[in-house]
PDB file of C-alpha atoms in Angstrom:
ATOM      1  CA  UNK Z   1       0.000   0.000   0.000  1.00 47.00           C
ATOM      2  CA  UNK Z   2       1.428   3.498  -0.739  1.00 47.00           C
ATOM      3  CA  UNK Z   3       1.083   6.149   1.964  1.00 52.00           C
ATOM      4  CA  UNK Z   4       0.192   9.304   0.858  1.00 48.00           C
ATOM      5  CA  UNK Z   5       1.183  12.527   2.686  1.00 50.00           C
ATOM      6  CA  UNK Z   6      -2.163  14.426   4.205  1.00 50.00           C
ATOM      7  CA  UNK Z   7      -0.259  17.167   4.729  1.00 46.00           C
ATOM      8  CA  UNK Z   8       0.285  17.918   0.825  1.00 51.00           C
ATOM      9  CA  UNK Z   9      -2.643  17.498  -1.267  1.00 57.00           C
ATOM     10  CA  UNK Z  10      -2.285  15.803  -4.355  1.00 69.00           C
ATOM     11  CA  UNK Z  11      -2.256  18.227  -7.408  1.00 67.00           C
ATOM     12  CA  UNK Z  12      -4.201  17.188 -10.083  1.00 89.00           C
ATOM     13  CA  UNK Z  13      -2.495  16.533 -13.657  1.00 88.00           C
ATOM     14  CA  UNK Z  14      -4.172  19.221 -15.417  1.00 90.00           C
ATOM     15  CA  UNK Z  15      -2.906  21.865 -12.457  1.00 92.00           C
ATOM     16  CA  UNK Z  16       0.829  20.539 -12.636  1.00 91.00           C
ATOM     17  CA  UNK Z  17       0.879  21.025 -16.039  1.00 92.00           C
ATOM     18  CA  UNK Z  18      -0.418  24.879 -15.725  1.00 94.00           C
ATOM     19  CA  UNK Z  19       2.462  25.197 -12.957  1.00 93.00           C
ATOM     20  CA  UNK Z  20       5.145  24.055 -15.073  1.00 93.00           C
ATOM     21  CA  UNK Z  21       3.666  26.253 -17.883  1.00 95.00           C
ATOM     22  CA  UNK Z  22       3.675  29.231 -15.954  1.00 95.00           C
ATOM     23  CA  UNK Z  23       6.796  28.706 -14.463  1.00 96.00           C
ATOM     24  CA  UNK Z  24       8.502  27.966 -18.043  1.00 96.00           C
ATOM     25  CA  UNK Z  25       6.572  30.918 -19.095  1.00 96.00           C
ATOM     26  CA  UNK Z  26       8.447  33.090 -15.962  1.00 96.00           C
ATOM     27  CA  UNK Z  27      11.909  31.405 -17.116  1.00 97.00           C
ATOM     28  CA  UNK Z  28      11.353  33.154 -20.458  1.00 96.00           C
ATOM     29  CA  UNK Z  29      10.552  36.301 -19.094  1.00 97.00           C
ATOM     30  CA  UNK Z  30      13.213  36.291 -17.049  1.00 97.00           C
ATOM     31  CA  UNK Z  31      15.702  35.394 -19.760  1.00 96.00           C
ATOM     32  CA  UNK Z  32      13.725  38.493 -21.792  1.00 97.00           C
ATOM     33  CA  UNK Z  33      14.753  40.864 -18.979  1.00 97.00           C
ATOM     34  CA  UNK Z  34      18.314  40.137 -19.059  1.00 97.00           C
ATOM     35  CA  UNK Z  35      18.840  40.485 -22.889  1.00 97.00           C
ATOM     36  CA  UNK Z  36      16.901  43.801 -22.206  1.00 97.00           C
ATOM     37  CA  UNK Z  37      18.789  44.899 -19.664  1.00 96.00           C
ATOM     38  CA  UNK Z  38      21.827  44.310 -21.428  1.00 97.00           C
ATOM     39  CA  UNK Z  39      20.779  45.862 -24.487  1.00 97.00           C
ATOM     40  CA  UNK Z  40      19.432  49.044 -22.452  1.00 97.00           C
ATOM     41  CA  UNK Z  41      23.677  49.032 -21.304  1.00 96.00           C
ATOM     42  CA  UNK Z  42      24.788  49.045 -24.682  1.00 96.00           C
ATOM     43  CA  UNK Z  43      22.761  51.664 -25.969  1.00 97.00           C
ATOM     44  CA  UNK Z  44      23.863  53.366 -22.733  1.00 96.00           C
ATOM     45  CA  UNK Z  45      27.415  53.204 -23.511  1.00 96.00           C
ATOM     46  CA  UNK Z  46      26.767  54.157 -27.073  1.00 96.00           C
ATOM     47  CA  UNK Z  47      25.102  56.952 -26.494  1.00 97.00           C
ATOM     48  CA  UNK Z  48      27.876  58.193 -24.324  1.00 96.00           C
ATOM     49  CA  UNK Z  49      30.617  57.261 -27.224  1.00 96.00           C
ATOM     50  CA  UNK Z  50      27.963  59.905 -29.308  1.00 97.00           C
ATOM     51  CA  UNK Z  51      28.397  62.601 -26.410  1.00 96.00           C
ATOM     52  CA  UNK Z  52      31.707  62.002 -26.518  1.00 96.00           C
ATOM     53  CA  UNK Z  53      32.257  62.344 -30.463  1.00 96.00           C
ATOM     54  CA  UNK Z  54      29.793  65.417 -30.091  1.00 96.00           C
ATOM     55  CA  UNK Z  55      31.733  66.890 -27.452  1.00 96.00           C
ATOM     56  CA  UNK Z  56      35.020  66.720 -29.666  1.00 96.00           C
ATOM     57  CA  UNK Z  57      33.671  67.799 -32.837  1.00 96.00           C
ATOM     58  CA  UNK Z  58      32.371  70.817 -30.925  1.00 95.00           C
ATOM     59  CA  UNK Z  59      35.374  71.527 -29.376  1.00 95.00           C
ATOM     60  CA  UNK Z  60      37.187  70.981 -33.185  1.00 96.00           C
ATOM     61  CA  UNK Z  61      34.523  73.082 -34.773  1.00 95.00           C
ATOM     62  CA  UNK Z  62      35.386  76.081 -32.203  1.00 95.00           C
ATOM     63  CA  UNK Z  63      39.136  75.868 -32.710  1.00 95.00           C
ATOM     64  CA  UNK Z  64      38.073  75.742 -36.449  1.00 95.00           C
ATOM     65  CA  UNK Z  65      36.292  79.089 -36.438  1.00 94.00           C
ATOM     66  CA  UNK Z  66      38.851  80.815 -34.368  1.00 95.00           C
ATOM     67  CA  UNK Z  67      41.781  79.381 -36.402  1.00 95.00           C
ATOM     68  CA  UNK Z  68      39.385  81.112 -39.565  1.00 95.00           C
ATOM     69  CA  UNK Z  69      38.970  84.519 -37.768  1.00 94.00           C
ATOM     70  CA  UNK Z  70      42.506  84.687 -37.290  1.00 95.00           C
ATOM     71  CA  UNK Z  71      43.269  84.071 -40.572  1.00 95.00           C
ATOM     72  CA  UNK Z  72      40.493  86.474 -42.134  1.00 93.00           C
ATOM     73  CA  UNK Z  73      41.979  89.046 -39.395  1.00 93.00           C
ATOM     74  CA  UNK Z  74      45.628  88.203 -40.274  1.00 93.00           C
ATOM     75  CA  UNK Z  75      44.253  89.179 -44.241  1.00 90.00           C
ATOM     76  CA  UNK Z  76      42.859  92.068 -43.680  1.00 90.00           C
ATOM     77  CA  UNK Z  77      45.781  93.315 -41.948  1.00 91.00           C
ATOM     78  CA  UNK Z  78      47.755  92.503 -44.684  1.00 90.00           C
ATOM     79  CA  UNK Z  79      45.330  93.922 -47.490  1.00 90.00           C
ATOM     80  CA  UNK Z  80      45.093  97.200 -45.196  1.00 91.00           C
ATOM     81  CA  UNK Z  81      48.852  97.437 -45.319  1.00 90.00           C
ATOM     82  CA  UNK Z  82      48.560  97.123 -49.182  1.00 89.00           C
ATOM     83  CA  UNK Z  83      45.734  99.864 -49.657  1.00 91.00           C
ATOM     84  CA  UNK Z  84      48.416 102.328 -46.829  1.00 92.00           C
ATOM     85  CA  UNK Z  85      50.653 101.557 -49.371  1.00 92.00           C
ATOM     86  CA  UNK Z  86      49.068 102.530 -52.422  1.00 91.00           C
ATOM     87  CA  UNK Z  87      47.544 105.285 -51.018  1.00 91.00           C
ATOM     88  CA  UNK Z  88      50.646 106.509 -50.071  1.00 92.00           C
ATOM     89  CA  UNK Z  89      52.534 106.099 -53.619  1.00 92.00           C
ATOM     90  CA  UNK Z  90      52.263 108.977 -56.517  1.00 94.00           C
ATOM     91  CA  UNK Z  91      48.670 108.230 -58.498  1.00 93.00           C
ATOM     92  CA  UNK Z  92      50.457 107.639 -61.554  1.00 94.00           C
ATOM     93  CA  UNK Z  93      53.207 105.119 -59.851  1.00 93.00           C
ATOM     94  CA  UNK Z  94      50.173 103.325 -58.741  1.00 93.00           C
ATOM     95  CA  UNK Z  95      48.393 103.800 -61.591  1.00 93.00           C
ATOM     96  CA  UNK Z  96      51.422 101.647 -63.353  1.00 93.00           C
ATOM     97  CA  UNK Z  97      50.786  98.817 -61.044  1.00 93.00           C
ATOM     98  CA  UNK Z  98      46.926  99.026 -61.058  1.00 93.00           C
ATOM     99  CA  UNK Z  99      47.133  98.757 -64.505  1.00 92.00           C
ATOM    100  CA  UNK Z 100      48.282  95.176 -64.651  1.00 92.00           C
ATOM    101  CA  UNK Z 101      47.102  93.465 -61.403  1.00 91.00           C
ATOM    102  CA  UNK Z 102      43.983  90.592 -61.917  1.00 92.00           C
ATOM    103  CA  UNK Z 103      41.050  91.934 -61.442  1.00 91.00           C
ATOM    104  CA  UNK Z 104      40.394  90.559 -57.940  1.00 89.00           C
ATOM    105  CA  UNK Z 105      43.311  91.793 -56.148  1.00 90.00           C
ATOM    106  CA  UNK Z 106      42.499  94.822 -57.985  1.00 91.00           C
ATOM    107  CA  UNK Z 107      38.849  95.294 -56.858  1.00 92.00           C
ATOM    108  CA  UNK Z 108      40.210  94.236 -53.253  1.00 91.00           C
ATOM    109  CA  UNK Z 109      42.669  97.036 -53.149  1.00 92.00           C
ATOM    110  CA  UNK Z 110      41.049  99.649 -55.158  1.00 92.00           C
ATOM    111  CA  UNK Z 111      37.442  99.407 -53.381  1.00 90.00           C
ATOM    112  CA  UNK Z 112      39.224  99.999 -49.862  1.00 91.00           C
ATOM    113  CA  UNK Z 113      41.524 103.012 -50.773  1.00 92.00           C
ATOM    114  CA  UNK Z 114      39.760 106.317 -50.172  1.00 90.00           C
ATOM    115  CA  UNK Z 115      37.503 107.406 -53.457  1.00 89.00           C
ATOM    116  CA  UNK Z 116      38.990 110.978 -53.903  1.00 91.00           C
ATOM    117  CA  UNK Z 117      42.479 109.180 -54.008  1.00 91.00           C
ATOM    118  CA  UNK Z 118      41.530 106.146 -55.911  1.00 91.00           C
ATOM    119  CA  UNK Z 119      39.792 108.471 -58.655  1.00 91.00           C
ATOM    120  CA  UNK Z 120      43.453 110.118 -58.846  1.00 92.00           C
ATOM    121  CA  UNK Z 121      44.864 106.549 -59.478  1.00 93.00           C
ATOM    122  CA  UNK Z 122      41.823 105.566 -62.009  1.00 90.00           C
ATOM    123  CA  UNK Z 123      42.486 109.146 -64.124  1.00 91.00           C
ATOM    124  CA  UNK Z 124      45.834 108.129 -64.948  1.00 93.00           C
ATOM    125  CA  UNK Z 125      45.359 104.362 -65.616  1.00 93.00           C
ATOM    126  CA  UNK Z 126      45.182 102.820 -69.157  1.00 93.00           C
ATOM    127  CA  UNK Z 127      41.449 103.352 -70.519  1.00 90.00           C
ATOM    128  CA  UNK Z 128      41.256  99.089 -70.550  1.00 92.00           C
ATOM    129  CA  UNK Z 129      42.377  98.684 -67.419  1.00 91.00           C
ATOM    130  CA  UNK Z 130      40.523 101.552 -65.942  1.00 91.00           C
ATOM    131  CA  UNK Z 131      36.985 100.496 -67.756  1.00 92.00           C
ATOM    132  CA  UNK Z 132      37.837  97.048 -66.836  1.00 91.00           C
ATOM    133  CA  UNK Z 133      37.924  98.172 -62.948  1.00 92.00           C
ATOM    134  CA  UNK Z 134      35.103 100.727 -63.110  1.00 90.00           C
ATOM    135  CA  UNK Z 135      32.760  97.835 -64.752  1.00 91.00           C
ATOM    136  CA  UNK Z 136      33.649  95.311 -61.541  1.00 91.00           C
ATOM    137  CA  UNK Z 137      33.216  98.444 -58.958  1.00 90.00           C
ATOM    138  CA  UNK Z 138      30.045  98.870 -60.464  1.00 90.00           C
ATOM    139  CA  UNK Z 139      28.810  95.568 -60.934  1.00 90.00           C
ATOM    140  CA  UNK Z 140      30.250  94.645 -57.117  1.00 86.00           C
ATOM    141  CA  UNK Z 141      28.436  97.520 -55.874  1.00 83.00           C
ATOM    142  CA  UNK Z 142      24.926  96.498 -56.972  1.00 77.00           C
ATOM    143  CA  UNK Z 143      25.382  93.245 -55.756  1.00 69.00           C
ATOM    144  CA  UNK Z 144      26.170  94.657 -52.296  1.00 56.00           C
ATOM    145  CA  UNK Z 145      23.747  97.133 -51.767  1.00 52.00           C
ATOM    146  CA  UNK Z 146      21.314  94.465 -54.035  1.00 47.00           C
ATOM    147  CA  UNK Z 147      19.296  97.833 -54.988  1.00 47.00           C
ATOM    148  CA  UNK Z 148      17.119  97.400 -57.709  1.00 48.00           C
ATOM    149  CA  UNK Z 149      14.300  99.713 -59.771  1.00 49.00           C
ATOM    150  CA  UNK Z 150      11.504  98.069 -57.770  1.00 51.00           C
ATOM    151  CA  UNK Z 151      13.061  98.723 -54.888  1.00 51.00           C
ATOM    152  CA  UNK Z 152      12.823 102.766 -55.856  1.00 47.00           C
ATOM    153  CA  UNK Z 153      10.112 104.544 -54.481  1.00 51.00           C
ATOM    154  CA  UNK Z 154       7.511 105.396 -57.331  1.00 53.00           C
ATOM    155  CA  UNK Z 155       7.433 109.167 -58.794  1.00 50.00           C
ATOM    156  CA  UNK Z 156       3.683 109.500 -59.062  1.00 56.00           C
ATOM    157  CA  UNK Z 157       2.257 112.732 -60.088  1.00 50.00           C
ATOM    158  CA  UNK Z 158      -0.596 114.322 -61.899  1.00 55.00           C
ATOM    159  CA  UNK Z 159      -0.263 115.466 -65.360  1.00 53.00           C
ATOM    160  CA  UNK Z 160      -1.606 118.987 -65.701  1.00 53.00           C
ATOM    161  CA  UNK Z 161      -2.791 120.457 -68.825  1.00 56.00           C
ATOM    162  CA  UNK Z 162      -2.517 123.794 -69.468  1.00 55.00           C
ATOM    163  CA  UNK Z 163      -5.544 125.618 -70.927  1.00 58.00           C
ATOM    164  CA  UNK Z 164      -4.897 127.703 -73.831  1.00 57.00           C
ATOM    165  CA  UNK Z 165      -6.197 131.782 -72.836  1.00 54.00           C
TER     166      UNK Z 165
END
């Protein structure tokens, strides 16, 4: 005869099989939380590698722009030390020079020296060269000021006739 523990009660088949169920079931969750958790630390980590990379191409963009202001302060000391200089030379010694210098260093120089003096320089250039300059003046001028007819405020006025006495 088999004795049979009153203290436990017998679970039925159907009841054991929902227990081991559910406690597979749990084993899987658990195993589902892990590989979460360790995902969740390596998106941690590599979102700190991004800060990181952030941080130094910040700090390389702002030596960047410094290292440029430098520079574009470093060339226009240097192109105000060419327009003392030509200021200071005879109009027609300039003139000489101004008449063979490319048209870019030209407009550089020639729109920074002082218009009663430049118009000196421009009198006694070669007609080309001194047509050549006026046209990129000009033509750099409008794009700077980007002034155009419509931008003009309209004339508007009545037109009156005059009756014969």
């Amino acid at each position: 005869m088999v004795k049979v523990d009153e203290a436990q009660p017998q679970v039925s088949a159907s009841k054991r099989a929902i227990l081991e169920r559910l406690q597979a079931r749990r084993q899987e969750i658990e195993a589902r939380q892990r590989e979460i958790d360790i995902r969740e630390s390596l998106l941690k980590s590599a979102e700190k590698r991004i800060e990181n990379k952030v941080d130094e191409m910040k700090a390389v963009e702002s030596r960047i722009s410094s290292t440029q202001a430098e520079q574009k302060a470093a060339e226009a000391q240097r192109m105000n030390g060419l327009v003392t200089m030509y200021e200071g030379m005879k109009p027609k010694d300039a003139a000489k020079v101004f008449d063979r210098l490319e048209m870019s260093v030209l407009y550089d120089i020639a729109s920074q020296i002082a218009p009663r003096k430049m118009s000196d320089i421009l009198g006694l250039m070669q007609p080309e060269a001194a047509e050549r300059l006026t046209v990129e003046l000009a033509r750099r001028a409008g794009t700077d000021k980007a002034t155009s007819t419509a931008d003009l405020p309209q004339i508007e006025g009545k037109i009156l006739h005059h009756k014969p006495n």
